[in-house]
Short mmCIF file of N, CA and C and ligand atoms in Angstrom, two decimals:
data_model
loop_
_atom_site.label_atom_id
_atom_site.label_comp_id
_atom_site.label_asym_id
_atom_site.label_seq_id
_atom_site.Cartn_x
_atom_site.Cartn_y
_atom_site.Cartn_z
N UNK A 1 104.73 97.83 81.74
CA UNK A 1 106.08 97.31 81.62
C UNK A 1 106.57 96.91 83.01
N UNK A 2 107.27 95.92 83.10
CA UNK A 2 107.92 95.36 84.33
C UNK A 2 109.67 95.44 83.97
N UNK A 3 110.26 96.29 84.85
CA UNK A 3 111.28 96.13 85.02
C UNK A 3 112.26 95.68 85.67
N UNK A 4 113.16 94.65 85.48
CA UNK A 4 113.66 93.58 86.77
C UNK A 4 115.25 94.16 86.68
N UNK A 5 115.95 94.88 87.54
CA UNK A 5 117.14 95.23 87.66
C UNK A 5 118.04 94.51 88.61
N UNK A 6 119.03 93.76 88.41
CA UNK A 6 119.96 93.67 89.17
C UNK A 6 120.88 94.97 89.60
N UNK A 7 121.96 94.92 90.40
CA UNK A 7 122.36 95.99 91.39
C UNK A 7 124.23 96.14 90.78
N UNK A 8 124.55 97.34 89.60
CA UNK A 8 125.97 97.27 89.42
C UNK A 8 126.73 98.03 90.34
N UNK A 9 127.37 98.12 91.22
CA UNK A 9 128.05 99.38 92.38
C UNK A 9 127.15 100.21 92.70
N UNK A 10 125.87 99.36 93.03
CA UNK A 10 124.76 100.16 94.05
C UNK A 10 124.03 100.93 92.90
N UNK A 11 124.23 100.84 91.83
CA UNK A 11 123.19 101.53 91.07
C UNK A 11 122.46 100.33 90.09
N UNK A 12 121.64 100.94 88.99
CA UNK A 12 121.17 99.59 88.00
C UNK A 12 122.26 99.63 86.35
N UNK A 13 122.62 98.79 85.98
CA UNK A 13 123.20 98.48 85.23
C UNK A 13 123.58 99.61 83.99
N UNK A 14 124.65 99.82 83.33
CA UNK A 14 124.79 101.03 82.61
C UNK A 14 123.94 100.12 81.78
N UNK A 15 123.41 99.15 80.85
CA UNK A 15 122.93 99.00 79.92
C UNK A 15 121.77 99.17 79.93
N UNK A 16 120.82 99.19 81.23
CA UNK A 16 119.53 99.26 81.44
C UNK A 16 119.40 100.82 81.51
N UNK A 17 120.39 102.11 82.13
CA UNK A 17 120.37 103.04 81.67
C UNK A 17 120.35 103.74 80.27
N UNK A 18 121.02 102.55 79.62
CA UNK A 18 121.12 103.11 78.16
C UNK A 18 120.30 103.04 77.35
N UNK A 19 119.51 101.76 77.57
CA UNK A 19 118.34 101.59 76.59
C UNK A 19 117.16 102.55 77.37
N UNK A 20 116.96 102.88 78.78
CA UNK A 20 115.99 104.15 78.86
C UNK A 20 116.33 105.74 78.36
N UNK A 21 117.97 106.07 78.23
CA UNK A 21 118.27 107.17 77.66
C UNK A 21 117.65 106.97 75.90
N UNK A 22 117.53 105.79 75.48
CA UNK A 22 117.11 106.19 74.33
C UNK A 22 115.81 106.53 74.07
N UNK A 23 114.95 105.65 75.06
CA UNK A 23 114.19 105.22 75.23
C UNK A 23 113.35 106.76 74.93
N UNK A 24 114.11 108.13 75.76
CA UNK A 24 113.70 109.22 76.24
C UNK A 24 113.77 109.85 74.85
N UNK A 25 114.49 109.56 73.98
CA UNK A 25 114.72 110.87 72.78
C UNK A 25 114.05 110.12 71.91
N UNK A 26 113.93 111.07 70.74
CA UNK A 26 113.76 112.44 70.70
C UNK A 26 112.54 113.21 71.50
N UNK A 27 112.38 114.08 72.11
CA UNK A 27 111.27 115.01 73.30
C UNK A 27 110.44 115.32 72.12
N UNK A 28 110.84 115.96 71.17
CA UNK A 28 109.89 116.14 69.80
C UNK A 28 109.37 115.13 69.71
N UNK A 29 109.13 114.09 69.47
CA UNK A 29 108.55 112.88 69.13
C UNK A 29 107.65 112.62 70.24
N UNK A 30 107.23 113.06 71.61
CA UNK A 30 106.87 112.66 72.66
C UNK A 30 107.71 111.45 73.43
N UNK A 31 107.46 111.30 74.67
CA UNK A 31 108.54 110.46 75.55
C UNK A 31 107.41 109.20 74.94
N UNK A 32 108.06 108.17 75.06
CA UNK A 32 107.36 106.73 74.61
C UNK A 32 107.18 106.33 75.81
N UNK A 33 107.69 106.60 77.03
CA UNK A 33 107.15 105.90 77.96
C UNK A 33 106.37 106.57 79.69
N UNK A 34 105.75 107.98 78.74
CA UNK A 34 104.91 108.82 79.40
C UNK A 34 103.70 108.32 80.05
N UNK A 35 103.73 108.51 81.08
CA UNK A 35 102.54 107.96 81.91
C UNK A 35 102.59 106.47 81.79
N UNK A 36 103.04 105.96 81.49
CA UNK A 36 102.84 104.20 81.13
C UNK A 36 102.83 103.78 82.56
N UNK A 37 101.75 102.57 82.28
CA UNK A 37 102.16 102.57 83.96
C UNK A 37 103.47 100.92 84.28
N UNK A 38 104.26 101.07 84.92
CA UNK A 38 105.73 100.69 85.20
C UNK A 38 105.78 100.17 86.47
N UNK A 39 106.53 98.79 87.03
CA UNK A 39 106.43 97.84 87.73
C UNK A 39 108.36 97.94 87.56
N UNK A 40 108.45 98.38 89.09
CA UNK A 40 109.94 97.89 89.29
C UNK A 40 110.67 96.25 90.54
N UNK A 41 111.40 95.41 90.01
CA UNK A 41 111.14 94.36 91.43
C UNK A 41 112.94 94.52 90.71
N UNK A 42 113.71 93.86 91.45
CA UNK A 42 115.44 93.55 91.20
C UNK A 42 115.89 92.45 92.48
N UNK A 43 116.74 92.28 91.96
CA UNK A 43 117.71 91.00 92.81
C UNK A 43 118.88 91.10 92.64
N UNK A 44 119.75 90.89 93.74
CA UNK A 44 121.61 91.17 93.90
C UNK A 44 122.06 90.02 94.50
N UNK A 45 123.14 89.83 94.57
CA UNK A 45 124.02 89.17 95.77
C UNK A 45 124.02 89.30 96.90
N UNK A 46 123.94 90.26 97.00
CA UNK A 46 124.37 91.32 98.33
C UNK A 46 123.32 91.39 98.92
N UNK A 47 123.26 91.92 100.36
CA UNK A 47 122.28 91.74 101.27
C UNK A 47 121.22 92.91 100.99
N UNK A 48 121.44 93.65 99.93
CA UNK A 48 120.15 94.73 100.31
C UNK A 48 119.65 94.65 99.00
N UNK A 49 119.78 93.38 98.09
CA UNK A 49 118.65 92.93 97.08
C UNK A 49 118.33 93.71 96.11
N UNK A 50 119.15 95.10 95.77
CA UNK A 50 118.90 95.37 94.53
C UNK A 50 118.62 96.70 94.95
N UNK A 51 118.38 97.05 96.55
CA UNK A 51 117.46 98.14 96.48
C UNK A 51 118.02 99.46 96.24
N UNK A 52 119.08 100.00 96.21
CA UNK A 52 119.77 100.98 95.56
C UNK A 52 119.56 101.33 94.19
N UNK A 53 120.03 100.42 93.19
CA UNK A 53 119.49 100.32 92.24
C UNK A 53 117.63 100.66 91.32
N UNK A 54 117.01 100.31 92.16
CA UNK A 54 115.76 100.50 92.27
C UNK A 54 115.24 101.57 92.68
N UNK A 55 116.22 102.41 93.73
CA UNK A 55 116.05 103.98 93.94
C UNK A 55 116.41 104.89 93.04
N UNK A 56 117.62 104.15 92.03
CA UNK A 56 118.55 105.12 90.94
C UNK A 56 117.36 105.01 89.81
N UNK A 57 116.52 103.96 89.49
CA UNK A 57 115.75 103.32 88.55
C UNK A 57 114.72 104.34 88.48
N UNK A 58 114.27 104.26 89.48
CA UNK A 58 112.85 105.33 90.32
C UNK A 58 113.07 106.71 89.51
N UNK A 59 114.05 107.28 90.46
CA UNK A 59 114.83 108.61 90.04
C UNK A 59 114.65 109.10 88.03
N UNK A 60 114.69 107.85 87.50
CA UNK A 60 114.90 108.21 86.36
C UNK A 60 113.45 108.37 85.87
N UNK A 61 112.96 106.57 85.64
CA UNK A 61 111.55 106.69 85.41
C UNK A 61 110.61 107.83 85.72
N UNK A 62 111.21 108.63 86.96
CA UNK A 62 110.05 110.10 87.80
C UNK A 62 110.65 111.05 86.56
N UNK A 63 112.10 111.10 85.97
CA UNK A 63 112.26 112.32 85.12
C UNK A 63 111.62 111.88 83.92
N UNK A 64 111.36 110.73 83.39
CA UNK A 64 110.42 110.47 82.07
C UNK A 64 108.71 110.29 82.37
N UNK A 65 108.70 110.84 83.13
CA UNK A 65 107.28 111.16 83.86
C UNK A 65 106.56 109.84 83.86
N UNK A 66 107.17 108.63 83.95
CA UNK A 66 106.23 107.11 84.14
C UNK A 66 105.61 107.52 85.46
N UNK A 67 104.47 106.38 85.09
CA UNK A 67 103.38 105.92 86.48
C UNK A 67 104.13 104.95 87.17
N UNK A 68 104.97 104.39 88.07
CA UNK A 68 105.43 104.13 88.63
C UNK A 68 104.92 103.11 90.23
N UNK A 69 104.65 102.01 90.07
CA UNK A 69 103.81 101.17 90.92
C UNK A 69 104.61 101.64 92.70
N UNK A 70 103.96 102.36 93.33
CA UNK A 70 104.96 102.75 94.54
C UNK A 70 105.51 101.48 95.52
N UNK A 71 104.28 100.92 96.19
CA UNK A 71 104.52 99.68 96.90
C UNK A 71 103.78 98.36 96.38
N UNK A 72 104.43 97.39 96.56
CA UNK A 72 105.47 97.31 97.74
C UNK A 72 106.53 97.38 96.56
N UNK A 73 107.72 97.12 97.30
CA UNK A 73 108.75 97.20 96.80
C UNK A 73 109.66 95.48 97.17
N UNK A 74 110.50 94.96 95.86
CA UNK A 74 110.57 93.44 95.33
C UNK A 74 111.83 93.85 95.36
N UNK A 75 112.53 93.21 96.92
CA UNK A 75 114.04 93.36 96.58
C UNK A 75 114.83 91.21 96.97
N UNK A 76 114.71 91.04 96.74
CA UNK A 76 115.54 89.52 96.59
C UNK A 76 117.39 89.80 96.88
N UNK A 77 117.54 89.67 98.48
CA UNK A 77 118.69 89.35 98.82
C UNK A 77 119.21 88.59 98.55
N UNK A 78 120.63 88.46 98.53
CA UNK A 78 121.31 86.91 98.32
C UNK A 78 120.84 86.06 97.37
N UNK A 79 120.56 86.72 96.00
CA UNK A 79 119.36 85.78 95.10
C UNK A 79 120.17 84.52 94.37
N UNK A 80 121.50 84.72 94.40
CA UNK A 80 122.34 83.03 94.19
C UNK A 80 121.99 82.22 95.56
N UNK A 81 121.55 82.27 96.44
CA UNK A 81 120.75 81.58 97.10
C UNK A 81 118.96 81.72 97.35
N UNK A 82 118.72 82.34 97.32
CA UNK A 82 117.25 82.34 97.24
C UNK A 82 116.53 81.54 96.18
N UNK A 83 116.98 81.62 95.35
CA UNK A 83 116.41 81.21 93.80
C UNK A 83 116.70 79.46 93.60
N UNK A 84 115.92 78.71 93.46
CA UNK A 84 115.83 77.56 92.89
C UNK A 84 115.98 77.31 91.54
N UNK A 85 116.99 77.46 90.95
CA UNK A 85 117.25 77.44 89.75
C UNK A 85 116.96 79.04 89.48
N UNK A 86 115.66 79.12 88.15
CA UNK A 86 115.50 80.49 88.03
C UNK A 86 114.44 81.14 88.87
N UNK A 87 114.02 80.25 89.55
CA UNK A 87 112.42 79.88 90.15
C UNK A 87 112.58 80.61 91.54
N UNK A 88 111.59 80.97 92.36
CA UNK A 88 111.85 81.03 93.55
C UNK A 88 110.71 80.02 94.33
N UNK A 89 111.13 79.30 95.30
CA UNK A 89 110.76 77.80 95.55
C UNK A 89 109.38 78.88 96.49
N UNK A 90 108.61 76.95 96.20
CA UNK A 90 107.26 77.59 96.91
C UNK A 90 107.61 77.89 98.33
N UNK A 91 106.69 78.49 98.85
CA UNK A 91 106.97 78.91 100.43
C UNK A 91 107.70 79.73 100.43
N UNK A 92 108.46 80.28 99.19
CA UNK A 92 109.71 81.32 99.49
C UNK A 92 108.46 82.68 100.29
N UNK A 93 109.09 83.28 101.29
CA UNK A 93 108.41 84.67 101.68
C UNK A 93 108.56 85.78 100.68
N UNK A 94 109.37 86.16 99.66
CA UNK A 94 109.38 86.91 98.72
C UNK A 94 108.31 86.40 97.74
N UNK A 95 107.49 85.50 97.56
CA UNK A 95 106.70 85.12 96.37
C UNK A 95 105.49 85.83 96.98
N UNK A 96 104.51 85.90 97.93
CA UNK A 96 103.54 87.15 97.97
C UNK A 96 103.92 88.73 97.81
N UNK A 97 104.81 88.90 98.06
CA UNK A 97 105.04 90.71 97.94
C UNK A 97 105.30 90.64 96.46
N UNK A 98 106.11 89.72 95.71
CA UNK A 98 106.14 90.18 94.08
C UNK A 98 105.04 89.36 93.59
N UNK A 99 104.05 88.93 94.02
CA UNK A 99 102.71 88.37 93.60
C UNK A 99 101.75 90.35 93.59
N UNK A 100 102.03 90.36 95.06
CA UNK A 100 101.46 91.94 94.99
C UNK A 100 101.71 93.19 94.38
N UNK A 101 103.53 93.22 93.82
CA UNK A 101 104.06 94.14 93.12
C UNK A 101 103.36 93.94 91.43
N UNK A 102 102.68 92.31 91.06
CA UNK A 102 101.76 92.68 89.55
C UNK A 102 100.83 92.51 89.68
N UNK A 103 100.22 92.70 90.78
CA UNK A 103 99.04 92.92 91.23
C UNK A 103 98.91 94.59 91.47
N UNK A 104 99.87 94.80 91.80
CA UNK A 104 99.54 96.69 91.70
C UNK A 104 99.88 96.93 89.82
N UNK A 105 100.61 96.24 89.60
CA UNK A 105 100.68 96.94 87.79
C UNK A 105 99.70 96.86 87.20
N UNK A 106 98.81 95.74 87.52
CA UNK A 106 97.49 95.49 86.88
C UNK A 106 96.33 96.43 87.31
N UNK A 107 96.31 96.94 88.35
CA UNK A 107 95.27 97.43 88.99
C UNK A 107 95.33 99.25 88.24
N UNK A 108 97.30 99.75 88.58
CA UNK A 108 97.42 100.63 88.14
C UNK A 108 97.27 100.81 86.22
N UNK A 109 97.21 99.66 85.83
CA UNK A 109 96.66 99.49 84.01
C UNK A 109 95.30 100.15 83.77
N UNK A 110 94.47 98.89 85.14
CA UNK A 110 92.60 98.89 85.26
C UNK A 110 92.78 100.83 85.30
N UNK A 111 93.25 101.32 85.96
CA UNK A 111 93.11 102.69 87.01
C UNK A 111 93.11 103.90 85.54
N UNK A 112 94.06 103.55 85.03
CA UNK A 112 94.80 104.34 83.60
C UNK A 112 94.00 103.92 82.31
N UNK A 113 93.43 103.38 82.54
CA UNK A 113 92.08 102.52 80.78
C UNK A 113 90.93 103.24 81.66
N UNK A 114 90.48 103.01 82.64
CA UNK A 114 89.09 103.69 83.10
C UNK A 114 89.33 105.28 83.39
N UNK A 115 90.14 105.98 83.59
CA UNK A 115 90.15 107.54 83.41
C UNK A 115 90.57 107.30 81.83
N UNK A 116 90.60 107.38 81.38
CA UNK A 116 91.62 107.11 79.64
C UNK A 116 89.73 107.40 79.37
N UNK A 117 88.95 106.33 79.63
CA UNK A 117 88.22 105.88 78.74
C UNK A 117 86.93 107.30 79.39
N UNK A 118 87.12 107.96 80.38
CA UNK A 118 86.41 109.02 81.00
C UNK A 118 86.78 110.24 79.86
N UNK A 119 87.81 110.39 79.52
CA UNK A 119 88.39 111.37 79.06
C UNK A 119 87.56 111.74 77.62
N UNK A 120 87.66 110.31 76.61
CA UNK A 120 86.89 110.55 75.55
C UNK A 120 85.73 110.89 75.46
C1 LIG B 201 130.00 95.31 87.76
C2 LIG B 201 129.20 94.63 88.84
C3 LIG B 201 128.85 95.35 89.98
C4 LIG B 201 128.09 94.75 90.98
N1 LIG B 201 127.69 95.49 92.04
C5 LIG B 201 126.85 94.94 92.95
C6 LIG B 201 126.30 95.74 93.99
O1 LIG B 201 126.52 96.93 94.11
N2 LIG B 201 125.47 95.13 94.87
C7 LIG B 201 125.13 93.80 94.77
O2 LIG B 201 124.37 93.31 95.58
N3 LIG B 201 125.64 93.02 93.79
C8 LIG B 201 126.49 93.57 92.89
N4 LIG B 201 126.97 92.80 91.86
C9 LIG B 201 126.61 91.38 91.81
C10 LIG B 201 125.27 91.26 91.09
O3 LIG B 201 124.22 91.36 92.01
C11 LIG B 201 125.22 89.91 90.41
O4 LIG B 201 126.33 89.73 89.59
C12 LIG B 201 123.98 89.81 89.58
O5 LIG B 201 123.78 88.47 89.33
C13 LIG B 201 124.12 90.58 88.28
O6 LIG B 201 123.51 89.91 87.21
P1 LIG B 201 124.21 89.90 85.78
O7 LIG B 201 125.70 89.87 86.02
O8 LIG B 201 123.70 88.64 85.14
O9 LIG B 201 123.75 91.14 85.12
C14 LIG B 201 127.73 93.39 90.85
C15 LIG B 201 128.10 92.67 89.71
C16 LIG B 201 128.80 93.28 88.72
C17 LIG B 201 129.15 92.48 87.47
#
């Protein structure tokens, strides 16, 4: 799963909290998004691109015990300017680090199917 958060008063959005609080119940049922492995990148207005938000995000995902892609980390400052439409224009310097942020989700997938597949 890839999660893209924008930044509400330095945290991530109450609605993106809400759909992971559900996300979490019932504990009887097992967590649905245990070990999964999870890709966080966000974008703000504001000069520090989301990254607060992305720490509050973290915080949670670590209490629903996700796999959690560590680096790098995909923060897009000023993204009503950065962004070409929805696009971010070629040459932008943010397009290799979130080239590398699903490049670690993929690798951490490969990582989680080959112990998975040790196990049986
Ligand atoms: C309630 C609210 C709080 C916001 N707080 C922040 C903030 O803490 N930092 C920031 O960089 N931008 C903040 N913004 C601006 C958002 O980065 C910007 O609106 C972003 O595009 C949000 O996308 P959305 O409104 O389509 O969800 C805030 C916007 C709203 C509506």
């Amino acid at each position: 799963m890839l999660v893209a958060t924008p930044e509400y008063n330095g945290a991530m959005p109450g609605a993106l909290k809400n759909a992971l609080d559900w996300l979490s119940r019932p504990v009887e049922e097992g967590l649905v998004l245990e070990r999964k492995p999870v890709a966080i990148i966000g974008a703000s207005k504001g000069p520090l691109g989301s990254i607060r938000a992305q720490l509050n995000l973290r915080v949670v995902l670590h209490k629903m015990d996700v796999a959690v892609v560590g680096q790098p980390e995909f923060v897009l400052p000023h993204a009503h300017k950065a962004l070409a439409g929805d696009e971010l224009p070629a040459g932008s310097p943010s397009l290799p680090i979130l080239t590398a942020v699903v490049e670690g989700l993929v690798d951490l997938i490969e990582r989680r199917r080959a112990a998975a597949s040790l196990t049986c």
